[in-house]
């Protein structure tokens, strides 16, 4: 059974930083690990994705530069999303999800991600 668990969400002031973690268990093949967020009143949107080997990375262009996805070098099957220079508009529930192969289509297609975590809340105040 594939499970994903996010952690690291918190309340911060604008300009602050957070590091989110996604711990993955039960995967028996390679996959893409995607980060998504859902702001109040909005659709869930793709933030970034990384393959389980850590070799291929994609970003939503609107967030590249402030956000960085990586594989945790110290913990197996843990993936990180570093959020820098946070803005109130970044307030959202952040989710990680796993997309097994095949990988046809855009990395950002929400429906291609089969397994989802419960989310971690990020709140940014001005």
PDB file of C-alpha atoms in Angstrom:
ATOM      1  CA  UNK A   1       0.000   0.000   0.000  1.00  0.00           C
ATOM      2  CA  UNK A   2       1.484   3.312  -1.093  1.00  0.00           C
ATOM      3  CA  UNK A   3       1.345   6.050   1.486  1.00  0.00           C
ATOM      4  CA  UNK A   4       2.545   9.633   1.455  1.00  0.00           C
ATOM      5  CA  UNK A   5       2.759  11.909   4.434  1.00  0.00           C
ATOM      6  CA  UNK A   6       3.517  15.602   4.341  1.00  0.00           C
ATOM      7  CA  UNK A   7       4.942  17.622   7.196  1.00  0.00           C
ATOM      8  CA  UNK A   8       6.504  20.997   7.813  1.00  0.00           C
ATOM      9  CA  UNK A   9       3.577  23.321   7.260  1.00  0.00           C
ATOM     10  CA  UNK A  10       3.331  26.292   9.601  1.00  0.00           C
ATOM     11  CA  UNK A  11       2.287  29.905   9.953  1.00  0.00           C
ATOM     12  CA  UNK A  12       4.969  32.398   8.938  1.00  0.00           C
ATOM     13  CA  UNK A  13       5.284  36.061   8.093  1.00  0.00           C
ATOM     14  CA  UNK A  14       5.753  37.296   4.556  1.00  0.00           C
ATOM     15  CA  UNK A  15       9.347  36.923   3.457  1.00  0.00           C
ATOM     16  CA  UNK A  16       9.849  33.848   5.587  1.00  0.00           C
ATOM     17  CA  UNK A  17      10.792  30.327   4.567  1.00  0.00           C
ATOM     18  CA  UNK A  18       9.531  26.837   5.224  1.00  0.00           C
ATOM     19  CA  UNK A  19      10.709  23.384   4.303  1.00  0.00           C
ATOM     20  CA  UNK A  20       8.044  20.808   3.607  1.00  0.00           C
ATOM     21  CA  UNK A  21       8.745  17.084   3.660  1.00  0.00           C
ATOM     22  CA  UNK A  22       6.990  14.235   1.906  1.00  0.00           C
ATOM     23  CA  UNK A  23       7.675  10.774   3.245  1.00  0.00           C
ATOM     24  CA  UNK A  24       6.787   7.988   0.812  1.00  0.00           C
ATOM     25  CA  UNK A  25       6.329   4.321   1.613  1.00  0.00           C
ATOM     26  CA  UNK A  26       5.110   1.250  -0.256  1.00  0.00           C
ATOM     27  CA  UNK A  27       6.294   2.255  -3.734  1.00  0.00           C
ATOM     28  CA  UNK A  28       7.651  -0.729  -5.648  1.00  0.00           C
ATOM     29  CA  UNK A  29       8.585   1.067  -8.847  1.00  0.00           C
ATOM     30  CA  UNK A  30       9.965   4.406  -9.880  1.00  0.00           C
ATOM     31  CA  UNK A  31       7.552   7.313  -9.829  1.00  0.00           C
ATOM     32  CA  UNK A  32       7.269  11.045  -9.986  1.00  0.00           C
ATOM     33  CA  UNK A  33       6.611  12.785  -6.709  1.00  0.00           C
ATOM     34  CA  UNK A  34       4.599  15.911  -7.288  1.00  0.00           C
ATOM     35  CA  UNK A  35       3.901  18.834  -5.029  1.00  0.00           C
ATOM     36  CA  UNK A  36       0.563  20.566  -5.403  1.00  0.00           C
ATOM     37  CA  UNK A  37      -1.174  23.300  -3.509  1.00  0.00           C
ATOM     38  CA  UNK A  38      -4.747  24.380  -3.090  1.00  0.00           C
ATOM     39  CA  UNK A  39      -5.420  27.956  -2.127  1.00  0.00           C
ATOM     40  CA  UNK A  40      -8.753  28.906  -0.564  1.00  0.00           C
ATOM     41  CA  UNK A  41     -11.433  29.031  -3.242  1.00  0.00           C
ATOM     42  CA  UNK A  42      -9.079  27.784  -5.966  1.00  0.00           C
ATOM     43  CA  UNK A  43      -8.320  24.606  -7.860  1.00  0.00           C
ATOM     44  CA  UNK A  44      -5.414  22.443  -6.826  1.00  0.00           C
ATOM     45  CA  UNK A  45      -2.375  23.526  -8.831  1.00  0.00           C
ATOM     46  CA  UNK A  46       0.959  21.913  -9.562  1.00  0.00           C
ATOM     47  CA  UNK A  47       3.992  23.367  -7.859  1.00  0.00           C
ATOM     48  CA  UNK A  48       6.868  21.043  -8.755  1.00  0.00           C
ATOM     49  CA  UNK A  49       7.755  17.426  -9.326  1.00  0.00           C
ATOM     50  CA  UNK A  50      10.802  15.226  -8.962  1.00  0.00           C
ATOM     51  CA  UNK A  51      11.368  11.640  -9.994  1.00  0.00           C
ATOM     52  CA  UNK A  52      12.161   9.172  -7.246  1.00  0.00           C
ATOM     53  CA  UNK A  53      15.789   8.999  -8.377  1.00  0.00           C
ATOM     54  CA  UNK A  54      16.048  12.739  -7.925  1.00  0.00           C
ATOM     55  CA  UNK A  55      17.394  13.218 -11.437  1.00  0.00           C
ATOM     56  CA  UNK A  56      14.480  14.928 -13.190  1.00  0.00           C
ATOM     57  CA  UNK A  57      12.761  18.009 -11.818  1.00  0.00           C
ATOM     58  CA  UNK A  58       9.956  20.186 -13.077  1.00  0.00           C
ATOM     59  CA  UNK A  59       8.612  23.486 -11.753  1.00  0.00           C
ATOM     60  CA  UNK A  60       5.555  25.583 -12.265  1.00  0.00           C
ATOM     61  CA  UNK A  61       7.173  28.634 -13.924  1.00  0.00           C
ATOM     62  CA  UNK A  62       5.248  30.953 -11.626  1.00  0.00           C
ATOM     63  CA  UNK A  63       7.014  29.498  -8.605  1.00  0.00           C
ATOM     64  CA  UNK A  64      10.436  28.612  -9.911  1.00  0.00           C
ATOM     65  CA  UNK A  65      13.088  30.688  -8.203  1.00  0.00           C
ATOM     66  CA  UNK A  66      11.327  30.878  -4.865  1.00  0.00           C
ATOM     67  CA  UNK A  67      10.520  27.193  -4.440  1.00  0.00           C
ATOM     68  CA  UNK A  68      12.943  24.309  -4.716  1.00  0.00           C
ATOM     69  CA  UNK A  69      12.213  20.588  -4.773  1.00  0.00           C
ATOM     70  CA  UNK A  70      14.824  18.011  -3.845  1.00  0.00           C
ATOM     71  CA  UNK A  71      15.429  14.529  -2.581  1.00  0.00           C
ATOM     72  CA  UNK A  72      16.456  14.305   1.057  1.00  0.00           C
ATOM     73  CA  UNK A  73      20.027  13.012   0.991  1.00  0.00           C
ATOM     74  CA  UNK A  74      19.821  11.720   4.546  1.00  0.00           C
ATOM     75  CA  UNK A  75      16.465   9.975   4.500  1.00  0.00           C
ATOM     76  CA  UNK A  76      15.398   7.407   1.940  1.00  0.00           C
ATOM     77  CA  UNK A  77      12.188   8.148   0.051  1.00  0.00           C
ATOM     78  CA  UNK A  78      11.749  11.605   1.567  1.00  0.00           C
ATOM     79  CA  UNK A  79      11.249  14.547  -0.769  1.00  0.00           C
ATOM     80  CA  UNK A  80      11.521  18.169   0.187  1.00  0.00           C
ATOM     81  CA  UNK A  81       9.917  21.365  -0.983  1.00  0.00           C
ATOM     82  CA  UNK A  82      11.792  24.448   0.135  1.00  0.00           C
ATOM     83  CA  UNK A  83       9.605  27.559   0.125  1.00  0.00           C
ATOM     84  CA  UNK A  84      11.472  30.859   0.220  1.00  0.00           C
ATOM     85  CA  UNK A  85      10.423  34.489   0.262  1.00  0.00           C
ATOM     86  CA  UNK A  86       6.869  33.463   1.041  1.00  0.00           C
ATOM     87  CA  UNK A  87       3.980  35.750   0.165  1.00  0.00           C
ATOM     88  CA  UNK A  88       0.441  35.832   1.569  1.00  0.00           C
ATOM     89  CA  UNK A  89      -0.693  34.438  -1.795  1.00  0.00           C
ATOM     90  CA  UNK A  90       1.245  31.265  -1.014  1.00  0.00           C
ATOM     91  CA  UNK A  91      -1.204  30.469   1.770  1.00  0.00           C
ATOM     92  CA  UNK A  92      -2.561  27.047   0.853  1.00  0.00           C
ATOM     93  CA  UNK A  93      -2.771  23.410   1.724  1.00  0.00           C
ATOM     94  CA  UNK A  94       0.269  21.730   0.202  1.00  0.00           C
ATOM     95  CA  UNK A  95       0.045  18.141  -0.945  1.00  0.00           C
ATOM     96  CA  UNK A  96       2.491  15.605  -2.266  1.00  0.00           C
ATOM     97  CA  UNK A  97       1.415  12.878  -4.637  1.00  0.00           C
ATOM     98  CA  UNK A  98       2.952   9.936  -6.484  1.00  0.00           C
ATOM     99  CA  UNK A  99       2.605   9.299 -10.202  1.00  0.00           C
ATOM    100  CA  UNK A 100       3.664   5.835 -11.341  1.00  0.00           C
ATOM    101  CA  UNK A 101       4.693   5.186 -14.967  1.00  0.00           C
ATOM    102  CA  UNK A 102       3.859   5.599 -17.810  1.00  0.00           C
ATOM    103  CA  UNK A 103       4.655   9.311 -17.843  1.00  0.00           C
ATOM    104  CA  UNK A 104       2.864  10.506 -20.961  1.00  0.00           C
ATOM    105  CA  UNK A 105       1.535  14.047 -20.867  1.00  0.00           C
ATOM    106  CA  UNK A 106       2.470  16.998 -18.739  1.00  0.00           C
ATOM    107  CA  UNK A 107       4.046  16.449 -15.327  1.00  0.00           C
ATOM    108  CA  UNK A 108       1.480  18.855 -13.930  1.00  0.00           C
ATOM    109  CA  UNK A 109      -1.601  16.814 -14.774  1.00  0.00           C
ATOM    110  CA  UNK A 110      -3.303  16.271 -11.453  1.00  0.00           C
ATOM    111  CA  UNK A 111      -5.273  13.244 -12.650  1.00  0.00           C
ATOM    112  CA  UNK A 112      -2.068  11.327 -13.416  1.00  0.00           C
ATOM    113  CA  UNK A 113      -1.122  11.258  -9.735  1.00  0.00           C
ATOM    114  CA  UNK A 114      -2.599   8.181  -8.164  1.00  0.00           C
ATOM    115  CA  UNK A 115      -1.538   8.387  -4.537  1.00  0.00           C
ATOM    116  CA  UNK A 116      -1.969  11.485  -2.377  1.00  0.00           C
ATOM    117  CA  UNK A 117      -1.029  12.604   1.086  1.00  0.00           C
ATOM    118  CA  UNK A 118      -3.387  14.419   3.432  1.00  0.00           C
ATOM    119  CA  UNK A 119      -1.686  17.773   3.037  1.00  0.00           C
ATOM    120  CA  UNK A 120       0.104  20.244   5.269  1.00  0.00           C
ATOM    121  CA  UNK A 121      -1.120  23.800   5.803  1.00  0.00           C
ATOM    122  CA  UNK A 122       1.051  26.801   5.017  1.00  0.00           C
ATOM    123  CA  UNK A 123      -0.232  30.168   6.185  1.00  0.00           C
ATOM    124  CA  UNK A 124       1.625  33.378   5.323  1.00  0.00           C
ATOM    125  CA  UNK A 125       0.656  36.620   6.997  1.00  0.00           C
ATOM    126  CA  UNK A 126       1.517  40.091   5.767  1.00  0.00           C
TER     127      UNK A 126
END
